[in-house]
mmCIF file of N, CA and C in Angstrom:
data_model
loop_
_atom_site.group_PDB
_atom_site.id
_atom_site.type_symbol
_atom_site.label_atom_id
_atom_site.label_comp_id
_atom_site.label_asym_id
_atom_site.label_seq_id
_atom_site.Cartn_x
_atom_site.Cartn_y
_atom_site.Cartn_z
ATOM 1 N N GLN A 1 -17.877 -8.532 -3.157
ATOM 2 C CA GLN A 1 -17.176 -7.359 -3.670
ATOM 3 C C GLN A 1 -16.638 -6.523 -2.511
ATOM 4 N N VAL A 2 -15.495 -5.942 -2.742
ATOM 5 C CA VAL A 2 -14.891 -5.055 -1.755
ATOM 6 C C VAL A 2 -14.471 -3.773 -2.470
ATOM 7 N N GLN A 3 -14.863 -2.642 -1.949
ATOM 8 C CA GLN A 3 -14.416 -1.353 -2.488
ATOM 9 C C GLN A 3 -13.297 -0.826 -1.607
ATOM 10 N N LEU A 4 -12.281 -0.296 -2.266
ATOM 11 C CA LEU A 4 -11.126 0.262 -1.570
ATOM 12 C C LEU A 4 -10.956 1.721 -1.983
ATOM 13 N N ALA A 5 -10.619 2.575 -1.027
ATOM 14 C CA ALA A 5 -10.423 3.984 -1.321
ATOM 15 C C ALA A 5 -9.196 4.492 -0.583
ATOM 16 N N GLU A 6 -8.204 4.944 -1.349
ATOM 17 C CA GLU A 6 -6.983 5.487 -0.774
ATOM 18 C C GLU A 6 -7.121 6.987 -0.499
ATOM 19 N N SER A 7 -6.360 7.441 0.450
ATOM 20 C CA SER A 7 -6.255 8.871 0.732
ATOM 21 C C SER A 7 -4.900 9.123 1.386
ATOM 22 N N GLY A 8 -4.536 10.407 1.454
ATOM 23 C CA GLY A 8 -3.313 10.766 2.152
ATOM 24 C C GLY A 8 -2.136 11.097 1.278
ATOM 25 N N GLY A 9 -2.286 10.928 -0.027
ATOM 26 C CA GLY A 9 -1.189 11.290 -0.904
ATOM 27 C C GLY A 9 -0.998 12.793 -0.962
ATOM 28 N N GLY A 10 0.078 13.211 -1.595
ATOM 29 C CA GLY A 10 0.353 14.635 -1.723
ATOM 30 C C GLY A 10 1.786 14.872 -2.131
ATOM 31 N N SER A 11 2.196 16.110 -1.993
ATOM 32 C CA SER A 11 3.556 16.512 -2.348
ATOM 33 C C SER A 11 4.354 16.782 -1.090
ATOM 34 N N VAL A 12 5.570 16.311 -1.076
ATOM 35 C CA VAL A 12 6.430 16.462 0.093
ATOM 36 C C VAL A 12 7.871 16.583 -0.374
ATOM 37 N N GLN A 13 8.687 17.220 0.405
ATOM 38 C CA GLN A 13 10.104 17.324 0.074
ATOM 39 C C GLN A 13 10.843 16.064 0.514
ATOM 40 N N ALA A 14 11.943 15.816 -0.142
ATOM 41 C CA ALA A 14 12.764 14.667 0.216
ATOM 42 C C ALA A 14 13.116 14.713 1.702
ATOM 43 N N GLY A 15 13.031 13.564 2.331
ATOM 44 C CA GLY A 15 13.260 13.465 3.762
ATOM 45 C C GLY A 15 11.997 13.569 4.591
ATOM 46 N N GLY A 16 10.911 13.958 3.956
ATOM 47 C CA GLY A 16 9.649 14.122 4.661
ATOM 48 C C GLY A 16 8.885 12.820 4.807
ATOM 49 N N SER A 17 7.685 12.945 5.359
ATOM 50 C CA SER A 17 6.856 11.771 5.646
ATOM 51 C C SER A 17 5.430 11.985 5.152
ATOM 52 N N LEU A 18 4.771 10.886 4.858
ATOM 53 C CA LEU A 18 3.350 10.871 4.537
ATOM 54 C C LEU A 18 2.744 9.606 5.102
ATOM 55 N N ARG A 19 1.462 9.675 5.434
ATOM 56 C CA ARG A 19 0.752 8.465 5.824
ATOM 57 C C ARG A 19 -0.429 8.274 4.883
ATOM 58 N N LEU A 20 -0.428 7.179 4.179
ATOM 59 C CA LEU A 20 -1.532 6.814 3.306
ATOM 60 C C LEU A 20 -2.536 5.969 4.075
ATOM 61 N N SER A 21 -3.795 6.139 3.722
ATOM 62 C CA SER A 21 -4.859 5.339 4.321
ATOM 63 C C SER A 21 -5.631 4.627 3.225
ATOM 64 N N CYS A 22 -6.148 3.479 3.565
ATOM 65 C CA CYS A 22 -6.981 2.710 2.643
ATOM 66 C C CYS A 22 -8.232 2.270 3.398
ATOM 67 N N ALA A 23 -9.370 2.786 2.969
ATOM 68 C CA ALA A 23 -10.635 2.412 3.583
ATOM 69 C C ALA A 23 -11.243 1.257 2.790
ATOM 70 N N MET A 24 -11.592 0.193 3.490
ATOM 71 C CA MET A 24 -12.174 -0.986 2.858
ATOM 72 C C MET A 24 -13.649 -1.069 3.220
ATOM 73 N N SER A 25 -14.471 -1.446 2.270
ATOM 74 C CA SER A 25 -15.916 -1.430 2.480
ATOM 75 C C SER A 25 -16.391 -2.517 3.438
ATOM 76 N N ARG A 26 -15.577 -3.527 3.626
ATOM 77 C CA ARG A 26 -15.921 -4.561 4.594
ATOM 78 C C ARG A 26 -14.660 -5.261 5.061
ATOM 79 N N SER A 27 -14.810 -6.040 6.093
ATOM 80 C CA SER A 27 -13.676 -6.772 6.634
ATOM 81 C C SER A 27 -13.237 -7.863 5.665
ATOM 82 N N ILE A 28 -11.939 -8.088 5.656
ATOM 83 C CA ILE A 28 -11.374 -9.145 4.829
ATOM 84 C C ILE A 28 -10.475 -9.988 5.709
ATOM 85 N N TYR A 29 -10.731 -11.278 5.741
ATOM 86 C CA TYR A 29 -9.952 -12.150 6.608
ATOM 87 C C TYR A 29 -9.289 -13.252 5.793
ATOM 88 N N GLY A 30 -8.132 -13.655 6.279
ATOM 89 C CA GLY A 30 -7.501 -14.829 5.702
ATOM 90 C C GLY A 30 -6.823 -14.628 4.369
ATOM 91 N N THR A 31 -6.628 -13.396 3.965
ATOM 92 C CA THR A 31 -5.958 -13.134 2.692
ATOM 93 C C THR A 31 -4.908 -12.045 2.905
ATOM 94 N N TYR A 32 -4.153 -11.790 1.872
ATOM 95 C CA TYR A 32 -3.168 -10.730 1.925
ATOM 96 C C TYR A 32 -3.833 -9.397 1.588
ATOM 97 N N ILE A 33 -3.381 -8.336 2.240
ATOM 98 C CA ILE A 33 -3.715 -6.966 1.856
ATOM 99 C C ILE A 33 -2.397 -6.219 1.716
ATOM 100 N N GLY A 34 -2.375 -5.229 0.840
ATOM 101 C CA GLY A 34 -1.080 -4.601 0.630
ATOM 102 C C GLY A 34 -1.135 -3.290 -0.120
ATOM 103 N N TRP A 35 0.032 -2.730 -0.269
ATOM 104 C CA TRP A 35 0.227 -1.473 -0.999
ATOM 105 C C TRP A 35 1.160 -1.715 -2.189
ATOM 106 N N PHE A 36 0.805 -1.086 -3.305
ATOM 107 C CA PHE A 36 1.608 -1.143 -4.507
ATOM 108 C C PHE A 36 1.804 0.269 -5.033
ATOM 109 N N ARG A 37 2.744 0.436 -5.936
ATOM 110 C CA ARG A 37 2.932 1.738 -6.555
ATOM 111 C C ARG A 37 3.328 1.551 -8.009
ATOM 112 N N GLN A 38 3.065 2.594 -8.777
ATOM 113 C CA GLN A 38 3.393 2.531 -10.194
ATOM 114 C C GLN A 38 3.735 3.911 -10.716
ATOM 115 N N VAL A 39 4.775 3.952 -11.500
ATOM 116 C CA VAL A 39 5.190 5.152 -12.223
ATOM 117 C C VAL A 39 4.832 4.935 -13.683
ATOM 118 N N PRO A 40 4.303 5.948 -14.352
ATOM 119 C CA PRO A 40 3.956 5.777 -15.770
ATOM 120 C C PRO A 40 5.129 5.228 -16.575
ATOM 121 N N GLY A 41 4.839 4.206 -17.364
ATOM 122 C CA GLY A 41 5.870 3.616 -18.187
ATOM 123 C C GLY A 41 6.674 2.527 -17.513
ATOM 124 N N LYS A 42 6.394 2.305 -16.231
ATOM 125 C CA LYS A 42 7.118 1.274 -15.502
ATOM 126 C C LYS A 42 6.140 0.242 -14.945
ATOM 127 N N GLU A 43 6.658 -0.907 -14.592
ATOM 128 C CA GLU A 43 5.817 -1.950 -14.029
ATOM 129 C C GLU A 43 5.376 -1.594 -12.608
ATOM 130 N N ARG A 44 4.214 -2.099 -12.256
ATOM 131 C CA ARG A 44 3.721 -1.948 -10.890
ATOM 132 C C ARG A 44 4.668 -2.657 -9.915
ATOM 133 N N GLU A 45 4.871 -2.043 -8.781
ATOM 134 C CA GLU A 45 5.827 -2.554 -7.796
ATOM 135 C C GLU A 45 5.135 -2.790 -6.457
ATOM 136 N N GLY A 46 5.322 -3.951 -5.899
ATOM 137 C CA GLY A 46 4.817 -4.211 -4.564
ATOM 138 C C GLY A 46 5.639 -3.472 -3.533
ATOM 139 N N VAL A 47 4.977 -2.859 -2.566
ATOM 140 C CA VAL A 47 5.664 -2.056 -1.557
ATOM 141 C C VAL A 47 5.640 -2.746 -0.196
ATOM 142 N N ALA A 48 4.447 -3.136 0.239
ATOM 143 C CA ALA A 48 4.311 -3.755 1.561
ATOM 144 C C ALA A 48 3.021 -4.547 1.612
ATOM 145 N N CYS A 49 2.980 -5.513 2.508
ATOM 146 C CA CYS A 49 1.763 -6.307 2.643
ATOM 147 C C CYS A 49 1.593 -6.758 4.089
ATOM 148 N N ILE A 50 0.368 -7.153 4.390
ATOM 149 C CA ILE A 50 0.068 -7.835 5.641
ATOM 150 C C ILE A 50 -0.445 -9.208 5.267
ATOM 151 N N LYS A 51 0.207 -10.222 5.789
ATOM 152 C CA LYS A 51 -0.124 -11.593 5.462
ATOM 153 C C LYS A 51 -1.288 -12.059 6.330
ATOM 154 N N PRO A 52 -1.918 -13.156 5.977
ATOM 155 C CA PRO A 52 -3.120 -13.590 6.698
ATOM 156 C C PRO A 52 -2.981 -13.681 8.216
ATOM 157 N N ARG A 53 -1.844 -14.009 8.737
ATOM 158 C CA ARG A 53 -1.676 -14.124 10.187
ATOM 159 C C ARG A 53 -1.069 -12.869 10.796
ATOM 160 N N GLY A 54 -1.050 -11.785 10.003
ATOM 161 C CA GLY A 54 -0.612 -10.510 10.551
ATOM 162 C C GLY A 54 0.853 -10.185 10.360
ATOM 163 N N VAL A 55 1.614 -11.104 9.808
ATOM 164 C CA VAL A 55 3.019 -10.825 9.541
ATOM 165 C C VAL A 55 3.114 -9.853 8.372
ATOM 166 N N THR A 56 4.049 -8.942 8.459
ATOM 167 C CA THR A 56 4.195 -7.952 7.400
ATOM 168 C C THR A 56 5.369 -8.304 6.489
ATOM 169 N N GLY A 57 5.287 -7.801 5.267
ATOM 170 C CA GLY A 57 6.366 -7.982 4.310
ATOM 171 C C GLY A 57 6.619 -6.681 3.586
ATOM 172 N N TYR A 58 7.866 -6.450 3.213
ATOM 173 C CA TYR A 58 8.243 -5.201 2.572
ATOM 174 C C TYR A 58 9.166 -5.451 1.390
ATOM 175 N N SER A 59 9.097 -4.529 0.437
ATOM 176 C CA SER A 59 10.078 -4.547 -0.628
ATOM 177 C C SER A 59 11.413 -4.066 -0.061
ATOM 178 N N THR A 60 12.466 -4.314 -0.800
ATOM 179 C CA THR A 60 13.781 -3.882 -0.347
ATOM 180 C C THR A 60 13.829 -2.369 -0.178
ATOM 181 N N SER A 61 13.201 -1.642 -1.101
ATOM 182 C CA SER A 61 13.252 -0.181 -1.034
ATOM 183 C C SER A 61 12.418 0.374 0.110
ATOM 184 N N ALA A 62 11.406 -0.351 0.527
ATOM 185 C CA ALA A 62 10.509 0.128 1.583
ATOM 186 C C ALA A 62 10.981 -0.261 2.989
ATOM 187 N N LYS A 63 11.703 -1.344 3.085
ATOM 188 C CA LYS A 63 12.097 -1.859 4.388
ATOM 189 C C LYS A 63 12.931 -0.836 5.154
ATOM 190 N N GLY A 64 12.532 -0.593 6.390
ATOM 191 C CA GLY A 64 13.238 0.353 7.238
ATOM 192 C C GLY A 64 12.733 1.774 7.147
ATOM 193 N N ARG A 65 11.947 2.079 6.106
ATOM 194 C CA ARG A 65 11.408 3.435 5.952
ATOM 195 C C ARG A 65 9.885 3.460 6.010
ATOM 196 N N PHE A 66 9.254 2.412 5.520
ATOM 197 C CA PHE A 66 7.793 2.370 5.461
ATOM 198 C C PHE A 66 7.276 1.359 6.485
ATOM 199 N N THR A 67 6.077 1.642 7.000
ATOM 200 C CA THR A 67 5.430 0.717 7.925
ATOM 201 C C THR A 67 3.985 0.525 7.519
ATOM 202 N N ILE A 68 3.606 -0.719 7.310
ATOM 203 C CA ILE A 68 2.218 -1.037 6.988
ATOM 204 C C ILE A 68 1.517 -1.478 8.265
ATOM 205 N N SER A 69 0.260 -1.070 8.393
ATOM 206 C CA SER A 69 -0.510 -1.459 9.573
ATOM 207 C C SER A 69 -1.988 -1.465 9.210
ATOM 208 N N GLN A 70 -2.791 -1.996 10.124
ATOM 209 C CA GLN A 70 -4.223 -1.994 9.874
ATOM 210 C C GLN A 70 -4.988 -1.792 11.167
ATOM 211 N N ASP A 71 -6.179 -1.230 11.038
ATOM 212 C CA ASP A 71 -7.110 -1.103 12.153
ATOM 213 C C ASP A 71 -8.335 -1.924 11.761
ATOM 214 N N LYS A 72 -8.377 -3.139 12.250
ATOM 215 C CA LYS A 72 -9.451 -4.044 11.848
ATOM 216 C C LYS A 72 -10.816 -3.529 12.285
ATOM 217 N N SER A 73 -10.874 -2.820 13.387
ATOM 218 C CA SER A 73 -12.160 -2.338 13.888
ATOM 219 C C SER A 73 -12.778 -1.299 12.963
ATOM 220 N N LYS A 74 -11.926 -0.628 12.177
ATOM 221 C CA LYS A 74 -12.402 0.412 11.267
ATOM 222 C C LYS A 74 -12.246 0.032 9.804
ATOM 223 N N ASN A 75 -11.787 -1.184 9.537
ATOM 224 C CA ASN A 75 -11.540 -1.627 8.151
ATOM 225 C C ASN A 75 -10.610 -0.661 7.418
ATOM 226 N N LEU A 76 -9.542 -0.272 8.098
ATOM 227 C CA LEU A 76 -8.571 0.652 7.525
ATOM 228 C C LEU A 76 -7.193 -0.006 7.467
ATOM 229 N N MET A 77 -6.459 0.352 6.439
ATOM 230 C CA MET A 77 -5.063 -0.051 6.310
ATOM 231 C C MET A 77 -4.245 1.210 6.084
ATOM 232 N N TYR A 78 -3.042 1.225 6.626
ATOM 233 C CA TYR A 78 -2.206 2.408 6.536
ATOM 234 C C TYR A 78 -0.833 2.058 5.944
ATOM 235 N N LEU A 79 -0.211 3.083 5.391
ATOM 236 C CA LEU A 79 1.190 2.970 5.004
ATOM 237 C C LEU A 79 1.876 4.243 5.475
ATOM 238 N N GLN A 80 2.644 4.135 6.530
ATOM 239 C CA GLN A 80 3.437 5.249 7.016
ATOM 240 C C GLN A 80 4.751 5.256 6.262
ATOM 241 N N MET A 81 5.037 6.355 5.605
ATOM 242 C CA MET A 81 6.237 6.463 4.784
ATOM 243 C C MET A 81 7.128 7.565 5.334
ATOM 244 N N ASN A 82 8.307 7.198 5.759
ATOM 245 C CA ASN A 82 9.268 8.149 6.317
ATOM 246 C C ASN A 82 10.503 8.239 5.435
ATOM 247 N N ASN A 83 11.238 9.317 5.612
ATOM 248 C CA ASN A 83 12.481 9.523 4.863
ATOM 249 C C ASN A 83 12.261 9.308 3.362
ATOM 250 N N LEU A 84 11.244 9.956 2.849
ATOM 251 C CA LEU A 84 10.903 9.793 1.433
ATOM 252 C C LEU A 84 11.990 10.379 0.540
ATOM 253 N N ASN A 85 12.156 9.762 -0.605
ATOM 254 C CA ASN A 85 13.086 10.298 -1.601
ATOM 255 C C ASN A 85 12.392 10.400 -2.956
ATOM 256 N N VAL A 86 13.054 11.036 -3.891
ATOM 257 C CA VAL A 86 12.449 11.323 -5.194
ATOM 258 C C VAL A 86 12.002 10.030 -5.880
ATOM 259 N N GLU A 87 12.731 8.957 -5.653
ATOM 260 C CA GLU A 87 12.392 7.671 -6.284
ATOM 261 C C GLU A 87 11.091 7.069 -5.760
ATOM 262 N N ASP A 88 10.561 7.621 -4.682
ATOM 263 C CA ASP A 88 9.286 7.143 -4.146
ATOM 264 C C ASP A 88 8.089 7.785 -4.837
ATOM 265 N N THR A 89 8.331 8.742 -5.707
ATOM 266 C CA THR A 89 7.251 9.389 -6.451
ATOM 267 C C THR A 89 6.532 8.367 -7.317
ATOM 268 N N ALA A 90 5.217 8.245 -7.129
ATOM 269 C CA ALA A 90 4.435 7.248 -7.848
ATOM 270 C C ALA A 90 2.972 7.391 -7.469
ATOM 271 N N MET A 91 2.127 6.689 -8.195
ATOM 272 C CA MET A 91 0.742 6.493 -7.773
ATOM 273 C C MET A 91 0.734 5.268 -6.860
ATOM 274 N N TYR A 92 0.155 5.426 -5.699
ATOM 275 C CA TYR A 92 0.109 4.344 -4.736
ATOM 276 C C TYR A 92 -1.292 3.746 -4.670
ATOM 277 N N TYR A 93 -1.354 2.434 -4.704
ATOM 278 C CA TYR A 93 -2.620 1.719 -4.694
ATOM 279 C C TYR A 93 -2.674 0.756 -3.511
ATOM 280 N N CYS A 94 -3.841 0.651 -2.900
ATOM 281 C CA CYS A 94 -4.028 -0.429 -1.947
ATOM 282 C C CYS A 94 -4.782 -1.558 -2.642
ATOM 283 N N ALA A 95 -4.545 -2.753 -2.171
ATOM 284 C CA ALA A 95 -5.129 -3.934 -2.781
ATOM 285 C C ALA A 95 -5.494 -4.936 -1.697
ATOM 286 N N ALA A 96 -6.472 -5.778 -2.005
ATOM 287 C CA ALA A 96 -6.959 -6.739 -1.020
ATOM 288 C C ALA A 96 -7.326 -8.060 -1.681
ATOM 289 N N ASP A 97 -7.446 -9.071 -0.840
ATOM 290 C CA ASP A 97 -7.785 -10.419 -1.275
ATOM 291 C C ASP A 97 -6.708 -10.986 -2.193
ATOM 292 N N GLY A 98 -5.496 -10.958 -1.673
ATOM 293 C CA GLY A 98 -4.372 -11.483 -2.421
ATOM 294 C C GLY A 98 -3.945 -12.849 -1.915
ATOM 295 N N THR A 99 -3.127 -13.510 -2.730
ATOM 296 C CA THR A 99 -2.616 -14.833 -2.369
ATOM 297 C C THR A 99 -1.102 -14.865 -2.270
ATOM 298 N N ALA A 100 -0.471 -13.729 -2.500
ATOM 299 C CA ALA A 100 0.977 -13.609 -2.346
ATOM 300 C C ALA A 100 1.286 -12.174 -1.967
ATOM 301 N N CYS A 101 2.396 -11.967 -1.302
ATOM 302 C CA CYS A 101 2.645 -10.664 -0.664
ATOM 303 C C CYS A 101 2.799 -9.513 -1.637
ATOM 304 N N LEU A 102 3.825 -9.525 -2.440
ATOM 305 C CA LEU A 102 4.151 -8.357 -3.257
ATOM 306 C C LEU A 102 3.898 -8.583 -4.740
ATOM 307 N N THR A 103 3.109 -9.576 -5.063
ATOM 308 C CA THR A 103 2.792 -9.879 -6.455
ATOM 309 C C THR A 103 1.400 -9.368 -6.779
ATOM 310 N N GLY A 104 1.325 -8.287 -7.527
ATOM 311 C CA GLY A 104 0.058 -7.630 -7.774
ATOM 312 C C GLY A 104 -0.954 -8.482 -8.513
ATOM 313 N N ASP A 105 -0.486 -9.332 -9.387
ATOM 314 C CA ASP A 105 -1.408 -10.162 -10.173
ATOM 315 C C ASP A 105 -2.247 -11.076 -9.303
ATOM 316 N N ASN A 106 -1.839 -11.272 -8.066
ATOM 317 C CA ASN A 106 -2.547 -12.180 -7.174
ATOM 318 C C ASN A 106 -3.589 -11.487 -6.313
ATOM 319 N N TYR A 107 -3.796 -10.190 -6.497
ATOM 320 C CA TYR A 107 -4.787 -9.462 -5.710
ATOM 321 C C TYR A 107 -6.048 -9.242 -6.525
ATOM 322 N N LYS A 108 -7.179 -9.397 -5.847
ATOM 323 C CA LYS A 108 -8.460 -9.315 -6.562
ATOM 324 C C LYS A 108 -9.043 -7.910 -6.584
ATOM 325 N N TYR A 109 -8.892 -7.163 -5.507
ATOM 326 C CA TYR A 109 -9.539 -5.853 -5.390
ATOM 327 C C TYR A 109 -8.498 -4.739 -5.296
ATOM 328 N N TRP A 110 -8.795 -3.627 -5.963
ATOM 329 C CA TRP A 110 -7.869 -2.510 -6.032
ATOM 330 C C TRP A 110 -8.586 -1.193 -5.819
ATOM 331 N N GLY A 111 -7.883 -0.253 -5.202
ATOM 332 C CA GLY A 111 -8.385 1.097 -5.118
ATOM 333 C C GLY A 111 -8.025 1.890 -6.360
ATOM 334 N N GLN A 112 -8.421 3.165 -6.377
ATOM 335 C CA GLN A 112 -8.177 4.024 -7.536
ATOM 336 C C GLN A 112 -6.806 4.680 -7.497
ATOM 337 N N GLY A 113 -6.171 4.679 -6.357
ATOM 338 C CA GLY A 113 -4.824 5.219 -6.254
ATOM 339 C C GLY A 113 -4.782 6.613 -5.667
ATOM 340 N N THR A 114 -3.664 6.942 -5.077
ATOM 341 C CA THR A 114 -3.397 8.278 -4.566
ATOM 342 C C THR A 114 -1.966 8.646 -4.933
ATOM 343 N N GLN A 115 -1.786 9.851 -5.438
ATOM 344 C CA GLN A 115 -0.490 10.270 -5.967
ATOM 345 C C GLN A 115 0.428 10.757 -4.850
ATOM 346 N N VAL A 116 1.642 10.289 -4.880
ATOM 347 C CA VAL A 116 2.684 10.767 -3.975
ATOM 348 C C VAL A 116 3.798 11.368 -4.830
ATOM 349 N N THR A 117 4.129 12.610 -4.551
ATOM 350 C CA THR A 117 5.183 13.298 -5.285
ATOM 351 C C THR A 117 6.220 13.809 -4.296
ATOM 352 N N VAL A 118 7.452 13.400 -4.500
ATOM 353 C CA VAL A 118 8.542 13.813 -3.616
ATOM 354 C C VAL A 118 9.508 14.663 -4.424
ATOM 355 N N SER A 119 9.764 15.850 -3.935
ATOM 356 C CA SER A 119 10.668 16.769 -4.638
ATOM 357 C C SER A 119 11.986 16.892 -3.885
ATOM 358 N N SER A 120 13.039 17.180 -4.648
ATOM 359 C CA SER A 120 14.367 17.289 -4.031
ATOM 360 C C SER A 120 14.637 18.679 -3.509
#
C-alpha cells in the first residue's frame, strides 16, 4: 500500500504560479507517477507524469507551462504550474503505480486532491 497526500493548492490570479507537492508514504520504483485533474461534471484529465526511467510526459495544455519533478530522497513529487489560466481551475490529484502516462485508469494509488482555483 502507498498513501499519497497532496498540498500546495490555493487561489491565484491568471498568469500566476503555484507549486503542488505530493508526499508518498514510501518509495515507488519502476512505475509511472503523475498528476491528474478533474472539474465537477467533466472527465478526469491527465496533466503530467514521470515514466519509469525518469522521462516526463505532459498533456497538450500543460506542456510549456507545467513542470513535473520528484525528489526521490524525500519521496516527494512536485508540479510547478506557471502562467495559470482560468481553465486550469480543478481539483488536482497525484497518483502512483501506473502503467501508462496520462491514463488515470492505469494508476493504482491516489491522493485525496488539492483544489486549484484561478481567477481572471
